[in-house]
mmCIF file of C-alpha atoms in Angstrom:
data_model
loop_
_atom_site.group_PDB
_atom_site.id
_atom_site.type_symbol
_atom_site.label_atom_id
_atom_site.label_comp_id
_atom_site.label_asym_id
_atom_site.label_seq_id
_atom_site.Cartn_x
_atom_site.Cartn_y
_atom_site.Cartn_z
ATOM 1 C CA MET J 14 -75.889 124.467 -51.502
ATOM 2 C CA GLU J 15 -77.253 120.962 -50.907
ATOM 3 C CA LYS J 16 -80.666 120.143 -52.252
ATOM 4 C CA LYS J 17 -83.052 118.921 -49.580
ATOM 5 C CA VAL J 18 -85.330 116.070 -50.525
ATOM 6 C CA ALA J 19 -88.973 116.585 -49.667
ATOM 7 C CA GLU J 20 -90.245 114.180 -47.025
ATOM 8 C CA SER J 21 -92.903 112.871 -49.379
ATOM 9 C CA GLU J 22 -90.349 111.925 -52.050
ATOM 10 C CA ARG J 23 -89.297 108.277 -51.972
ATOM 11 C CA ILE J 24 -85.709 107.436 -52.629
ATOM 12 C CA SER J 25 -84.171 103.985 -52.396
ATOM 13 C CA GLU J 26 -81.013 102.146 -53.282
ATOM 14 C CA ARG J 27 -80.808 100.274 -56.545
ATOM 15 C CA ALA J 28 -82.571 96.910 -56.202
ATOM 16 C CA TRP J 29 -84.778 94.415 -58.002
ATOM 17 C CA TYR J 30 -88.525 94.914 -57.510
ATOM 18 C CA ILE J 31 -91.401 92.644 -58.451
ATOM 19 C CA VAL J 32 -94.149 94.301 -60.461
ATOM 20 C CA HIS J 33 -97.574 92.656 -60.747
ATOM 21 C CA THR J 34 -99.177 92.704 -64.208
ATOM 22 C CA PHE J 35 -102.358 91.498 -65.804
ATOM 23 C CA SER J 36 -101.946 87.850 -66.749
ATOM 24 C CA GLY J 37 -100.546 87.528 -70.260
ATOM 25 C CA TYR J 38 -99.310 91.148 -70.329
ATOM 26 C CA GLU J 39 -95.782 90.474 -69.051
ATOM 27 C CA LYS J 40 -93.975 90.868 -72.398
ATOM 28 C CA ARG J 41 -96.115 93.873 -73.342
ATOM 29 C CA VAL J 42 -95.321 95.557 -70.011
ATOM 30 C CA LYS J 43 -91.606 94.876 -70.545
ATOM 31 C CA ALA J 44 -91.673 96.388 -74.052
ATOM 32 C CA THR J 45 -93.707 99.421 -72.939
ATOM 33 C CA LEU J 46 -91.452 100.075 -69.947
ATOM 34 C CA GLU J 47 -88.313 99.806 -72.084
ATOM 35 C CA ALA J 48 -89.800 102.295 -74.569
ATOM 36 C CA LYS J 49 -90.700 104.718 -71.735
ATOM 37 C CA ILE J 50 -87.213 104.416 -70.238
ATOM 38 C CA ALA J 51 -85.606 105.315 -73.559
ATOM 39 C CA ALA J 52 -88.082 108.093 -74.404
ATOM 40 C CA GLN J 53 -87.893 109.763 -70.986
ATOM 41 C CA GLY J 54 -84.160 109.225 -70.409
ATOM 42 C CA LEU J 55 -84.643 107.125 -67.288
ATOM 43 C CA GLU J 56 -81.661 104.828 -67.867
ATOM 44 C CA ASP J 57 -80.043 106.227 -64.713
ATOM 45 C CA VAL J 58 -82.891 105.041 -62.433
ATOM 46 C CA ILE J 59 -84.503 102.084 -64.257
ATOM 47 C CA PHE J 60 -81.771 99.724 -65.382
ATOM 48 C CA ASP J 61 -83.425 96.510 -66.544
ATOM 49 C CA VAL J 62 -86.822 94.862 -67.027
ATOM 50 C CA ILE J 63 -87.053 91.065 -67.129
ATOM 51 C CA VAL J 64 -89.806 88.527 -67.659
ATOM 52 C CA PRO J 65 -88.240 85.417 -66.050
ATOM 53 C CA MET J 66 -88.500 82.480 -68.459
ATOM 54 C CA ARG J 67 -87.186 78.941 -68.417
ATOM 55 C CA ASP J 68 -86.954 76.137 -70.933
ATOM 56 C CA GLU J 69 -89.387 73.303 -70.264
ATOM 57 C CA SER J 70 -89.896 70.020 -72.001
ATOM 58 C CA GLU J 71 -93.227 69.482 -73.739
ATOM 59 C CA PHE J 72 -94.420 66.308 -75.425
ATOM 60 C CA LYS J 73 -96.524 67.053 -78.520
ATOM 61 C CA ASP J 74 -97.294 65.038 -81.666
ATOM 62 C CA GLY J 75 -95.103 62.192 -80.442
ATOM 63 C CA ARG J 76 -92.043 64.433 -80.054
ATOM 64 C CA ARG J 77 -90.495 66.065 -77.055
ATOM 65 C CA ARG J 78 -89.606 69.722 -77.599
ATOM 66 C CA ILE J 79 -88.305 72.576 -75.483
ATOM 67 C CA VAL J 80 -90.556 75.612 -75.024
ATOM 68 C CA LYS J 81 -90.079 78.846 -73.075
ATOM 69 C CA LYS J 82 -92.428 79.168 -70.081
ATOM 70 C CA LYS J 83 -92.894 82.102 -67.737
ATOM 71 C CA VAL J 84 -91.511 81.315 -64.309
ATOM 72 C CA PHE J 85 -93.764 83.819 -62.543
ATOM 73 C CA PRO J 86 -96.882 84.387 -64.670
ATOM 74 C CA GLY J 87 -98.334 87.816 -63.945
ATOM 75 C CA TYR J 88 -95.028 89.283 -62.709
ATOM 76 C CA VAL J 89 -92.104 91.248 -64.139
ATOM 77 C CA LEU J 90 -88.774 92.018 -62.416
ATOM 78 C CA VAL J 91 -87.495 95.599 -62.561
ATOM 79 C CA ASP J 92 -83.976 96.672 -61.551
ATOM 80 C CA MET J 93 -84.402 100.265 -60.423
ATOM 81 C CA ILE J 94 -83.915 103.028 -57.909
ATOM 82 C CA VAL J 95 -87.332 103.948 -56.572
ATOM 83 C CA ASN J 96 -88.029 107.673 -56.518
ATOM 84 C CA ASN J 97 -91.265 109.529 -57.224
ATOM 85 C CA ASN J 98 -90.634 109.688 -60.967
ATOM 86 C CA SER J 99 -89.493 106.064 -61.501
ATOM 87 C CA TRP J 100 -92.304 104.760 -59.261
ATOM 88 C CA PHE J 101 -94.855 106.792 -61.231
ATOM 89 C CA VAL J 102 -93.545 105.605 -64.622
ATOM 90 C CA VAL J 103 -93.629 101.931 -63.657
ATOM 91 C CA ARG J 104 -96.897 102.105 -61.721
ATOM 92 C CA ASN J 105 -98.699 103.900 -64.565
ATOM 93 C CA THR J 106 -97.563 101.590 -67.348
ATOM 94 C CA GLN J 107 -100.485 99.946 -69.117
ATOM 95 C CA GLY J 108 -100.924 96.384 -67.824
ATOM 96 C CA VAL J 109 -99.240 97.041 -64.440
ATOM 97 C CA THR J 110 -101.451 96.563 -61.391
ATOM 98 C CA GLY J 111 -98.827 97.496 -58.796
ATOM 99 C CA PHE J 112 -95.649 96.628 -56.987
ATOM 100 C CA VAL J 113 -95.318 93.684 -54.622
ATOM 101 C CA GLY J 114 -95.321 95.120 -51.128
ATOM 102 C CA SER J 115 -97.045 98.224 -49.915
ATOM 103 C CA GLU J 116 -98.538 100.180 -52.816
ATOM 104 C CA LYS J 117 -96.758 103.370 -51.786
ATOM 105 C CA ASP J 118 -93.572 101.670 -50.564
ATOM 106 C CA PRO J 119 -92.531 98.699 -52.758
ATOM 107 C CA ILE J 120 -90.416 96.014 -51.118
ATOM 108 C CA PRO J 121 -87.242 95.036 -53.005
ATOM 109 C CA LEU J 122 -86.001 91.484 -53.392
ATOM 110 C CA SER J 123 -83.112 90.650 -51.096
ATOM 111 C CA GLU J 124 -79.757 90.349 -52.853
ATOM 112 C CA GLU J 125 -79.843 86.572 -52.289
ATOM 113 C CA GLU J 126 -83.337 86.200 -53.799
ATOM 114 C CA ALA J 127 -82.467 88.359 -56.802
ATOM 115 C CA GLU J 128 -79.221 86.487 -57.464
ATOM 116 C CA ARG J 129 -80.931 83.092 -57.198
ATOM 117 C CA ILE J 130 -83.688 84.100 -59.622
ATOM 118 C CA LEU J 131 -81.334 85.723 -62.101
ATOM 119 C CA THR J 132 -78.719 82.974 -62.183
ATOM 120 C CA GLU J 133 -80.963 79.931 -61.946
ATOM 121 C CA LEU J 134 -84.016 80.996 -63.887
ATOM 122 C CA VAL J 135 -82.999 83.726 -66.287
ATOM 123 C CA ASP J 136 -79.663 82.174 -67.288
ATOM 124 C CA GLY J 137 -81.271 78.733 -67.534
ATOM 125 C CA ARG J 138 -79.001 77.102 -64.984
ATOM 126 C CA VAL J 139 -81.786 74.988 -63.500
ATOM 127 C CA ALA J 140 -80.970 71.984 -65.609
ATOM 128 C CA ASP J 141 -82.115 69.234 -63.257
ATOM 129 C CA ASP J 142 -85.839 69.557 -63.869
ATOM 130 C CA THR J 143 -85.845 71.383 -67.206
ATOM 131 C CA LEU J 144 -86.620 68.151 -69.060
ATOM 132 C CA GLY J 145 -89.056 66.918 -66.453
ATOM 133 C CA PHE J 146 -86.544 64.500 -64.913
ATOM 134 C CA LYS J 147 -84.398 64.675 -61.791
ATOM 135 C CA VAL J 148 -81.404 62.653 -60.689
ATOM 136 C CA ASN J 149 -82.533 59.427 -58.965
ATOM 137 C CA ASP J 150 -85.950 59.422 -60.735
ATOM 138 C CA ASN J 151 -87.150 55.949 -61.656
ATOM 139 C CA VAL J 152 -88.004 55.630 -65.345
ATOM 140 C CA ARG J 153 -89.174 53.038 -67.848
ATOM 141 C CA ILE J 154 -87.307 52.796 -71.138
ATOM 142 C CA ILE J 155 -89.819 53.005 -73.982
ATOM 143 C CA GLY J 156 -87.500 52.788 -76.984
ATOM 144 C CA GLY J 157 -84.314 51.103 -78.106
ATOM 145 C CA ILE J 158 -82.725 47.799 -77.163
ATOM 146 C CA PHE J 159 -83.568 48.241 -73.448
ATOM 147 C CA GLU J 160 -87.290 48.787 -74.101
ATOM 148 C CA ASN J 161 -89.604 47.979 -71.142
ATOM 149 C CA ARG J 162 -86.700 47.866 -68.668
ATOM 150 C CA LEU J 163 -86.661 49.972 -65.518
ATOM 151 C CA ALA J 164 -83.809 52.382 -64.906
ATOM 152 C CA THR J 165 -82.667 55.147 -62.561
ATOM 153 C CA VAL J 166 -81.627 58.605 -63.803
ATOM 154 C CA LYS J 167 -78.000 59.332 -62.853
ATOM 155 C CA GLY J 168 -77.254 62.382 -65.016
ATOM 156 C CA ILE J 169 -79.044 65.000 -67.115
ATOM 157 C CA ASP J 170 -77.837 66.956 -70.148
ATOM 158 C CA ALA J 171 -80.676 69.416 -70.774
ATOM 159 C CA GLU J 172 -78.945 71.074 -73.708
ATOM 160 C CA LYS J 173 -78.596 67.822 -75.665
ATOM 161 C CA GLN J 174 -81.826 66.356 -74.219
ATOM 162 C CA ARG J 175 -79.967 63.263 -73.030
ATOM 163 C CA LEU J 176 -80.159 61.236 -69.831
ATOM 164 C CA LYS J 177 -77.569 58.983 -68.237
ATOM 165 C CA VAL J 178 -79.479 56.099 -66.665
ATOM 166 C CA LEU J 179 -78.497 52.988 -64.786
ATOM 167 C CA VAL J 180 -80.071 49.795 -66.171
ATOM 168 C CA GLU J 181 -79.285 46.731 -64.044
ATOM 169 C CA ASP J 182 -76.000 48.320 -62.861
ATOM 170 C CA MET J 183 -75.057 49.257 -66.443
ATOM 171 C CA PRO J 184 -74.753 52.969 -67.371
ATOM 172 C CA VAL J 185 -76.664 53.851 -70.549
ATOM 173 C CA ASP J 186 -76.953 57.177 -72.411
ATOM 174 C CA LEU J 187 -80.473 57.768 -73.801
ATOM 175 C CA ASP J 188 -82.461 60.482 -75.533
ATOM 176 C CA VAL J 189 -85.257 61.818 -73.303
ATOM 177 C CA SER J 190 -87.834 60.571 -75.833
ATOM 178 C CA GLN J 191 -86.738 57.000 -75.042
ATOM 179 C CA VAL J 192 -87.856 57.117 -71.388
ATOM 180 C CA GLU J 193 -90.930 57.900 -69.341
ATOM 181 C CA LYS J 194 -91.317 58.613 -65.641
ATOM 182 C CA ILE J 195 -92.906 55.918 -63.499
#
């Protein structure tokens, strides 16, 4: 015999949902949710919890360094199937203030939105502005033999923290600490 689902029970397809948290509680919410999932055996309805982070360039003590920054402060992404139990577990996790969308009926991210966020932000594939520079930015060289010359950014290697710039029609490879935006 087929089980009938009560009208009041929510059931959805698997999708990514945005969960609002208290500011600064994102990592704590992620850890707590992952512990609840394991303890309550919810791996079949809550699949993943992510705090989207990206590498950003920061200039401190005369050195440029890469630090992890939250892409959406105050939000966590949850890959789940919404039913009464999974909704209750997520909603009643300490630090969670609710789902984005209607409180009783959370709205999932579209497949396109989820894919863009996961590939670009989570995997770190947004390399163009990771170091604070974009292709075609005008910069001033502040170190090396081309000091005080103006240049145009033509390529970015975020991993190696290097820029390819064009100085008076001559391509030059520089460390990001050798240039500043103008």
